[in-house]
Structure formats: C-alpha cells, structure tokens
Amino acid sequence: MNGGSQDETGGASGWDQWLAQFAPQLLLFARQQARSEADAHDLVQDAVVESWRRQPDGSPPPAGLVFAVIRRRAIDLARRDDRRLNRETAAHEDGSQAWFEPEVENRERSRLLQQALNGLPEVQRDVVTLKVWGGLTFAEIATVLEIPANTAASRYRYALEELRKLTKEVFV
Amino acid sequence: MDEEPERIEEGLRQIRPAAMPQDLMKRLRAAKLEMQPASRPAPLRNLRRANWFAGWRGLAVAAGPAVAMVLLLAWLVPRAPQSPAKIKISAARGIKANAVRVGHSLMASFDAVAQLPGGEPVRFHCRQWQDDVVIHDDAQGVVISQSTPRVEVVPVRFETY
C-alpha cells in the first residue's frame, strides 16, 4: 500500500516526514467520516496510534491501513452513540471547518469543491477522497472500504461525472 | 469528452487538503513519544524469543557480580594450612580414633549488594563457616584437628528479601 516506505525507520525524522506527507489526507478523510471536528481529530489520533502499534518493526504504517482504521472507528463511534442513521449527514453538521487549503487563488474553488463533495453520496465521496488525495489504488481502496475493486472503480467514475456537473464553473 | 475525467482529476489534485491543526500535530507527536519501541507490545513470537534471550542475558550479566563476590570472599577468608590432614594422617599410621568430633562454626554473616549494568540491584547473602574435625586417639595420645573455612553465597531476589 501507499505510504510507510520500507526505508523509513520510525525514528523522529521518519515519523515527522510521514506525518507531513499523510496527516492532512487522513484528517480530510476523518472529517468526512465524523460528526464533528473533535471527533475527526480523535479518529485520526486513534487510527494512527492503532496502526503504528501493529507495525512489528516500528516503522510508520501504510496509509491505506490508517484510512481503514479511521473508517472502522468512525462506524464504531456512530454505532456507539446511536447515530448510525445520521451518519450520512455527519459531514454536514460541522461545516465550519474547511476541508481544503484556503489558498487565495483557490479559495473559491476550495469552497465549491467542499460543497460538491458534500453533495456526493458518501460511498462515492470516500472513493474520490482516497483516490485523489489519499493516493491509493483501486485495489487498496477496495481493501479500505471492504468492497470489490471494480465497484471502487465504477463509483469513482460516477463520482467524477457528478463532480463535473456540480463544479462546472470550477474546472473549466 | 474522454479526457474529461482526467482533467477533473487533475483539477481536484491541485486543491490540497487543509493543513493539520497544530494542536492535533502536538497530540500525534506526544502519542508517538508514548509509543516508543520499549512500550509497544511485541508480537508473541518475538516476545518469546526476547524472553529466552533476556533470560540467558540476565543470567550471564548476573554471573559477573557473583563471580566477583566469590573472588572477593576467597581473598578475605584466611587460607587454610596446606593439607594438614594429609600430613598428620600419613604420620599417624595405625591411629585408632576413639572420638571424632565434627563441628561447624558460623564465623560471619553479611549481605552484599551488587548492581547489574541495567541498574537492577542484586543481593547476595554471604555466610562464612568454619568446619572443624577433631580426631582423638587416647591410646597413643594423638589429637588430629582440621579446620576448613567455607563460604556460602546465595543470591537473593530483591523483592523477596
């Protein structure tokens, strides 16, 4: 899987590099899974710690593993809080947090993109996030989401088509 | 039209996820510090192997102070005369002992503490004995006595001391 290359030793510098490379993507995914910003932070921390503990040699974990743990923990959290029925709307409830870097030249595009992603069905949004920003292959996405790889690929195509319609003015 | 998905994909990639909040980064770094290799659970197979090695390594490390202690005590204990019994017995051919007395005298008892390289203390319970054997042959008016110093060194676990 992507991330946690073999030469990384898990030392302070390797760990920092790993965080710099993957943490924003993990948080983006967690924000889409969680009901609140605080929950998203907890999900990232719990998933990173759990995934790191599973590494026998102490090296940073593969990003795909951390995404998978985030998703599983988010489902557990929703079940525990009896919020499963509300999970589809979870991402909408705390809309104050920007999912994307609000760079001046892309600020409007970022806002529209976040809006467009929110408009996607959750199953499609997950695939897009993992593919585009997580950098995972369809096979890895299939493992994370526990779906066939073909399903992941088709959901991605549908999602891009939907995004094309929703963000016509963004990506011209 | 076929290039449309790639174009959208490329456009999406240009927008980067928001940076990590500083407090979350601090939390992750703190979590990492708490999960140093020593505190991480090792896989069972590695753990068994590690225990096996640790057992032997501990024994080897503990042997060092024990040997040093024995050498120290051997140096402290006064040396017995060179084979006195052998000389006397060879000279006293035909001795018929009518009384033999065997005795053990505790000359000293003390504890010594050594420290393993890892800082773990090891306690040794040391006792210095003197074994006495006295043979009487009243018919010939011969008394043969032999005194042998003996040292007992018993390692004691610190917790059970």
Tab-separated table of C-alpha atoms in Angstrom:
chain	number	residue	atom	x	y	z
A	1	MET	CA	0.000	0.000	0.000
A	2	ASN	CA	0.974	3.549	-0.393
A	3	GLY	CA	2.890	5.194	2.411
A	4	GLY	CA	5.283	3.982	5.036
A	5	SER	CA	8.085	3.129	2.631
A	6	GLN	CA	10.470	0.375	3.657
A	7	ASP	CA	13.452	2.572	4.379
A	8	GLU	CA	11.610	4.596	6.962
A	9	THR	CA	12.729	3.604	10.391
A	10	GLY	CA	10.098	5.107	12.585
A	11	GLY	CA	12.603	7.490	14.104
A	12	ALA	CA	11.659	11.070	14.892
A	13	SER	CA	12.535	12.376	11.436
A	14	GLY	CA	10.874	9.447	9.634
A	15	TRP	CA	7.787	9.903	11.729
A	16	ASP	CA	7.648	13.654	11.068
A	17	GLN	CA	8.082	13.066	7.348
A	18	TRP	CA	5.321	10.517	7.402
A	19	LEU	CA	3.005	12.896	9.276
A	20	ALA	CA	3.794	15.746	6.901
A	21	GLN	CA	3.034	13.523	3.921
A	22	PHE	CA	-0.128	11.778	5.087
A	23	ALA	CA	-1.687	13.570	8.052
A	24	PRO	CA	-3.641	16.202	6.060
A	25	GLN	CA	-5.184	13.492	3.871
A	26	LEU	CA	-6.046	11.415	6.916
A	27	LEU	CA	-7.707	14.388	8.559
A	28	LEU	CA	-9.627	15.184	5.361
A	29	PHE	CA	-10.976	11.632	5.299
A	30	ALA	CA	-11.730	11.706	9.028
A	31	ARG	CA	-13.606	14.986	8.677
A	32	GLN	CA	-15.796	13.404	6.049
A	33	GLN	CA	-16.486	10.443	8.317
A	34	ALA	CA	-17.016	12.219	11.601
A	35	ARG	CA	-19.835	14.226	13.017
A	36	SER	CA	-17.671	16.936	14.495
A	37	GLU	CA	-14.182	18.363	14.217
A	38	ALA	CA	-13.295	16.997	17.649
A	39	ASP	CA	-14.395	13.516	16.593
A	40	ALA	CA	-12.289	13.831	13.430
A	41	HIS	CA	-9.204	14.665	15.477
A	42	ASP	CA	-9.832	11.741	17.791
A	43	LEU	CA	-10.321	9.432	14.834
A	44	VAL	CA	-7.004	10.455	13.303
A	45	GLN	CA	-5.110	10.069	16.546
A	46	ASP	CA	-6.671	6.733	17.451
A	47	ALA	CA	-6.147	5.357	13.960
A	48	VAL	CA	-2.527	6.473	13.737
A	49	VAL	CA	-1.728	5.023	17.154
A	50	GLU	CA	-3.510	1.732	16.453
A	51	SER	CA	-1.906	1.343	13.015
A	52	TRP	CA	1.531	2.219	14.319
A	53	ARG	CA	1.218	-0.347	17.112
A	54	ARG	CA	0.511	-3.005	14.529
A	55	GLN	CA	3.837	-2.437	12.779
A	56	PRO	CA	6.229	-5.084	14.068
A	57	ASP	CA	9.350	-3.098	13.203
A	58	GLY	CA	8.104	0.253	14.452
A	59	SER	CA	8.085	1.833	11.013
A	60	PRO	CA	5.283	4.233	10.067
A	61	PRO	CA	2.194	2.331	8.947
A	62	PRO	CA	0.933	2.142	5.358
A	63	ALA	CA	-1.517	4.980	4.714
A	64	GLY	CA	-4.137	2.516	3.490
A	65	LEU	CA	-4.173	0.817	6.875
A	66	VAL	CA	-4.725	4.110	8.676
A	67	PHE	CA	-7.576	5.072	6.324
A	68	ALA	CA	-9.164	1.684	7.001
A	69	VAL	CA	-8.877	2.122	10.760
A	70	ILE	CA	-10.339	5.637	10.554
A	71	ARG	CA	-13.343	4.306	8.692
A	72	ARG	CA	-13.849	1.403	11.081
A	73	ARG	CA	-13.521	3.628	14.132
A	74	ALA	CA	-15.964	6.135	12.636
A	75	ILE	CA	-18.512	3.365	12.167
A	76	ASP	CA	-17.924	2.184	15.743
A	77	LEU	CA	-18.304	5.728	17.007
A	78	ALA	CA	-21.559	6.171	15.137
A	79	ARG	CA	-22.874	2.863	16.474
A	80	ARG	CA	-21.809	3.621	19.998
A	81	ASP	CA	-23.514	6.966	20.000
A	82	ASP	CA	-26.570	5.517	18.298
A	83	ARG	CA	-26.037	7.884	15.451
A	84	ARG	CA	-25.805	5.441	12.582
A	85	LEU	CA	-28.895	6.802	10.862
A	86	ASN	CA	-27.424	10.270	10.983
A	87	ARG	CA	-24.064	9.250	9.605
A	88	GLU	CA	-24.938	10.257	6.063
A	89	THR	CA	-25.402	13.779	7.279
A	90	ALA	CA	-22.496	13.734	9.698
A	91	ALA	CA	-20.241	15.758	7.495
A	92	HIS	CA	-22.824	18.483	7.112
A	93	GLU	CA	-23.287	19.199	10.770
A	94	ASP	CA	-19.983	20.873	11.424
A	95	GLY	CA	-19.457	22.771	8.215
A	96	SER	CA	-17.366	25.498	9.747
A	97	GLN	CA	-14.119	23.622	9.201
A	98	ALA	CA	-12.522	23.960	5.796
A	99	TRP	CA	-11.609	20.630	4.261
A	100	PHE	CA	-9.149	22.162	1.826
A	101	GLU	CA	-6.289	24.613	1.955
A	102	PRO	CA	-7.840	28.060	1.585
A	103	GLU	CA	-5.158	29.463	-0.717
A	104	VAL	CA	-6.071	32.843	-2.061
A	105	GLU	CA	-6.184	31.819	-5.702
A	106	ASN	CA	-8.120	28.623	-4.931
A	107	ARG	CA	-10.298	29.823	-2.101
A	108	GLU	CA	-13.489	29.886	-4.122
A	109	ARG	CA	-12.658	26.635	-5.844
A	110	SER	CA	-11.960	25.017	-2.471
A	111	ARG	CA	-15.284	26.140	-1.116
A	112	LEU	CA	-17.177	24.935	-4.157
A	113	LEU	CA	-15.323	21.650	-4.149
A	114	GLN	CA	-16.156	21.038	-0.500
A	115	GLN	CA	-19.748	21.825	-1.288
A	116	ALA	CA	-19.703	19.489	-4.281
A	117	LEU	CA	-18.113	16.660	-2.322
A	118	ASN	CA	-20.730	17.104	0.357
A	119	GLY	CA	-23.331	16.691	-2.328
A	120	LEU	CA	-21.983	13.307	-3.356
A	121	PRO	CA	-23.282	10.073	-1.848
A	122	GLU	CA	-20.953	9.003	0.933
A	123	VAL	CA	-19.857	5.849	-0.892
A	124	GLN	CA	-18.666	7.936	-3.843
A	125	ARG	CA	-17.096	10.639	-1.721
A	126	ASP	CA	-14.983	8.077	0.120
A	127	VAL	CA	-13.622	6.651	-3.123
A	128	VAL	CA	-12.786	10.078	-4.535
A	129	THR	CA	-11.020	11.175	-1.362
A	130	LEU	CA	-8.983	8.006	-1.073
A	131	LYS	CA	-8.054	8.030	-4.781
A	132	VAL	CA	-7.331	11.688	-5.384
A	133	TRP	CA	-5.888	12.861	-2.054
A	134	GLY	CA	-5.086	9.561	-0.354
A	135	GLY	CA	-3.179	8.387	-3.416
A	136	LEU	CA	-4.475	4.819	-3.061
A	137	THR	CA	-5.004	2.394	-5.922
A	138	PHE	CA	-8.425	0.893	-6.561
A	139	ALA	CA	-7.221	-2.380	-5.039
A	140	GLU	CA	-6.183	-0.548	-1.868
A	141	ILE	CA	-9.440	1.423	-1.792
A	142	ALA	CA	-11.300	-1.860	-2.110
A	143	THR	CA	-9.495	-3.142	0.977
A	144	VAL	CA	-10.148	0.019	2.971
A	145	LEU	CA	-13.846	0.185	2.110
A	146	GLU	CA	-14.358	-3.586	2.009
A	147	ILE	CA	-15.819	-3.543	-1.482
A	148	PRO	CA	-14.711	-5.159	-4.777
A	149	ALA	CA	-12.105	-3.209	-6.711
A	150	ASN	CA	-14.446	-2.964	-9.724
A	151	THR	CA	-17.069	-1.362	-7.523
A	152	ALA	CA	-14.499	1.143	-6.292
A	153	ALA	CA	-13.549	1.986	-9.885
A	154	SER	CA	-17.129	2.410	-11.015
A	155	ARG	CA	-18.037	4.539	-8.019
A	156	TYR	CA	-15.062	6.718	-8.859
A	157	ARG	CA	-16.240	7.202	-12.432
A	158	TYR	CA	-19.745	8.087	-11.277
A	159	ALA	CA	-18.337	10.463	-8.706
A	160	LEU	CA	-16.145	12.275	-11.230
A	161	GLU	CA	-19.095	12.614	-13.572
A	162	GLU	CA	-21.185	14.024	-10.749
A	163	LEU	CA	-18.410	16.403	-9.728
A	164	ARG	CA	-18.070	17.546	-13.313
A	165	LYS	CA	-21.715	18.588	-13.249
A	166	LEU	CA	-21.546	20.114	-9.790
A	167	THR	CA	-18.344	22.038	-10.384
A	168	LYS	CA	-18.771	23.032	-13.986
A	169	GLU	CA	-17.585	26.532	-13.285
A	170	VAL	CA	-14.673	25.385	-11.137
A	171	PHE	CA	-12.738	23.169	-13.517
A	172	VAL	CA	-13.193	24.916	-16.857
B	1	MET	CA	-15.013	14.029	-23.815
B	2	ASP	CA	-12.704	11.081	-22.989
B	3	GLU	CA	-10.188	13.452	-21.463
B	4	GLU	CA	-12.811	14.969	-19.197
B	5	PRO	CA	-12.282	12.642	-16.186
B	6	GLU	CA	-8.503	13.157	-16.266
B	7	ARG	CA	-8.972	16.896	-16.435
B	8	ILE	CA	-11.308	16.886	-13.450
B	9	GLU	CA	-8.982	14.557	-11.562
B	10	GLU	CA	-6.088	16.880	-12.227
B	11	GLY	CA	-8.147	19.868	-11.116
B	12	LEU	CA	-9.078	18.101	-7.878
B	13	ARG	CA	-5.460	17.251	-7.137
B	14	GLN	CA	-4.471	20.896	-7.417
B	15	ILE	CA	-6.583	21.686	-4.391
B	16	ARG	CA	-4.712	20.467	-1.357
B	17	PRO	CA	-6.292	19.189	1.863
B	18	ALA	CA	-6.260	21.678	4.717
B	19	ALA	CA	-3.152	21.633	6.871
B	20	MET	CA	-3.178	19.806	10.150
B	21	PRO	CA	-4.109	21.956	13.156
B	22	GLN	CA	-1.119	22.499	15.429
B	23	ASP	CA	-2.830	21.028	18.468
B	24	LEU	CA	-3.561	17.803	16.615
B	25	MET	CA	0.039	17.595	15.439
B	26	LYS	CA	1.149	18.034	19.030
B	27	ARG	CA	-1.183	15.258	20.115
B	28	LEU	CA	0.180	12.923	17.460
B	29	ARG	CA	3.781	13.692	18.376
B	30	ALA	CA	3.000	13.151	22.052
B	31	ALA	CA	1.312	9.859	21.210
B	32	LYS	CA	4.387	8.843	19.260
B	33	LEU	CA	6.616	9.588	22.216
B	34	GLU	CA	4.434	7.424	24.426
B	35	MET	CA	4.735	4.600	21.933
B	36	GLN	CA	8.483	4.226	21.938
B	37	PRO	CA	9.541	0.684	20.983
B	38	ALA	CA	10.041	-0.304	24.606
B	39	SER	CA	6.417	0.337	25.410
B	40	ARG	CA	4.983	-1.202	22.263
B	41	PRO	CA	3.603	-4.705	22.548
B	42	ALA	CA	5.857	-7.100	20.641
B	43	PRO	CA	4.368	-9.876	18.549
B	44	LEU	CA	4.051	-13.081	20.584
B	45	ARG	CA	6.757	-14.918	18.635
B	46	ASN	CA	9.242	-12.100	19.082
B	47	LEU	CA	8.248	-11.823	22.713
B	48	ARG	CA	9.019	-15.497	23.381
B	49	ARG	CA	12.359	-15.215	21.634
B	50	ALA	CA	13.094	-11.998	23.508
B	51	ASN	CA	12.229	-13.652	26.827
B	52	TRP	CA	14.537	-16.557	26.047
B	53	PHE	CA	17.384	-14.238	25.183
B	54	ALA	CA	16.605	-11.982	28.135
B	55	GLY	CA	16.760	-14.968	30.488
B	56	TRP	CA	20.181	-16.036	29.283
B	57	ARG	CA	21.444	-12.492	29.075
B	58	GLY	CA	20.239	-11.818	32.629
B	59	LEU	CA	21.986	-14.974	33.834
B	60	ALA	CA	25.194	-14.014	32.089
B	61	VAL	CA	25.052	-10.494	33.470
B	62	ALA	CA	24.281	-11.714	36.988
B	63	ALA	CA	27.150	-14.184	36.824
B	64	GLY	CA	29.634	-11.312	36.667
B	65	PRO	CA	28.891	-9.816	40.091
B	66	ALA	CA	28.528	-13.318	41.576
B	67	VAL	CA	31.974	-14.349	40.411
B	68	ALA	CA	33.425	-11.079	41.658
B	69	MET	CA	31.789	-11.663	45.034
B	70	VAL	CA	33.185	-15.186	45.329
B	71	LEU	CA	36.659	-13.961	44.427
B	72	LEU	CA	36.401	-11.189	46.999
B	73	LEU	CA	35.325	-13.588	49.717
B	74	ALA	CA	38.019	-16.062	48.774
B	75	TRP	CA	40.520	-13.276	49.226
B	76	LEU	CA	39.009	-12.196	52.559
B	77	VAL	CA	38.848	-15.669	54.078
B	78	PRO	CA	42.187	-16.706	55.649
B	79	ARG	CA	43.754	-19.551	53.773
B	80	ALA	CA	43.820	-22.947	55.480
B	81	PRO	CA	47.171	-24.608	56.048
B	82	GLN	CA	48.239	-26.761	53.129
B	83	SER	CA	46.722	-30.209	53.513
B	84	PRO	CA	47.355	-30.594	57.239
B	85	ALA	CA	45.254	-33.701	57.477
B	86	LYS	CA	47.248	-35.465	54.814
B	87	ILE	CA	50.497	-34.828	56.670
B	88	LYS	CA	49.195	-35.822	60.053
B	89	ILE	CA	47.352	-38.882	58.833
B	90	SER	CA	50.368	-40.182	56.943
B	91	ALA	CA	52.438	-39.671	60.090
B	92	ALA	CA	49.858	-41.222	62.304
B	93	ARG	CA	49.657	-44.637	60.731
B	94	GLY	CA	47.859	-47.046	62.937
B	95	ILE	CA	45.869	-44.384	64.766
B	96	LYS	CA	42.663	-45.710	66.123
B	97	ALA	CA	40.293	-42.898	66.781
B	98	ASN	CA	38.243	-43.331	69.849
B	99	ALA	CA	36.488	-39.983	69.440
B	100	VAL	CA	35.679	-37.909	66.418
B	101	ARG	CA	34.100	-34.517	66.720
B	102	VAL	CA	32.714	-32.620	63.789
B	103	GLY	CA	31.604	-29.031	64.169
B	104	HIS	CA	30.504	-26.093	62.089
B	105	SER	CA	31.064	-22.601	63.354
B	106	LEU	CA	29.444	-19.567	61.792
B	107	MET	CA	32.237	-17.043	61.576
B	108	ALA	CA	30.467	-14.249	59.730
B	109	SER	CA	27.189	-13.490	58.064
B	110	PHE	CA	26.608	-10.497	55.887
B	111	ASP	CA	24.800	-9.308	52.812
B	112	ALA	CA	26.389	-7.745	49.771
B	113	VAL	CA	24.593	-5.807	47.092
B	114	ALA	CA	25.768	-5.575	43.523
B	115	GLN	CA	24.235	-3.705	40.642
B	116	LEU	CA	23.628	-5.117	37.188
B	117	PRO	CA	24.606	-2.944	34.198
B	118	GLY	CA	20.931	-2.169	33.728
B	119	GLY	CA	20.764	-0.706	37.218
B	120	GLU	CA	18.875	-3.627	38.727
B	121	PRO	CA	20.178	-4.447	42.219
B	122	VAL	CA	21.196	-7.998	43.105
B	123	ARG	CA	21.596	-9.020	46.732
B	124	PHE	CA	23.881	-11.847	47.883
B	125	HIS	CA	23.510	-13.438	51.285
B	126	CYS	CA	27.007	-14.484	52.375
B	127	ARG	CA	27.884	-16.746	55.298
B	128	GLN	CA	31.405	-17.668	56.331
B	129	TRP	CA	31.635	-21.029	58.051
B	130	GLN	CA	34.442	-22.936	59.647
B	131	ASP	CA	34.190	-26.718	59.559
B	132	ASP	CA	36.181	-28.418	62.314
B	133	VAL	CA	37.049	-32.074	62.527
B	134	VAL	CA	38.878	-33.314	65.645
B	135	ILE	CA	40.045	-36.928	65.953
B	136	HIS	CA	41.226	-38.277	69.294
B	137	ASP	CA	43.380	-41.391	69.792
B	138	ASP	CA	43.746	-41.548	73.529
B	139	ALA	CA	45.762	-44.760	73.360
B	140	GLN	CA	48.592	-43.090	71.524
B	141	GLY	CA	47.883	-39.642	72.890
B	142	VAL	CA	47.248	-38.201	69.444
B	143	VAL	CA	44.806	-35.461	68.589
B	144	ILE	CA	44.313	-34.542	64.963
B	145	SER	CA	42.329	-31.462	64.129
B	146	GLN	CA	41.455	-29.884	60.811
B	147	SER	CA	39.714	-26.577	60.264
B	148	THR	CA	38.388	-25.690	56.833
B	149	PRO	CA	36.878	-22.325	56.053
B	150	ARG	CA	33.832	-22.407	53.815
B	151	VAL	CA	31.847	-19.616	52.223
B	152	GLU	CA	28.211	-19.784	51.188
B	153	VAL	CA	26.992	-17.191	48.693
B	154	VAL	CA	23.278	-17.270	47.996
B	155	PRO	CA	21.758	-14.762	45.584
B	156	VAL	CA	18.533	-13.361	46.966
B	157	ARG	CA	15.839	-11.753	44.877
B	158	PHE	CA	15.457	-8.193	45.969
B	159	GLU	CA	11.694	-8.367	46.077
B	160	THR	CA	11.623	-11.423	48.331
B	161	TYR	CA	14.318	-10.285	50.632
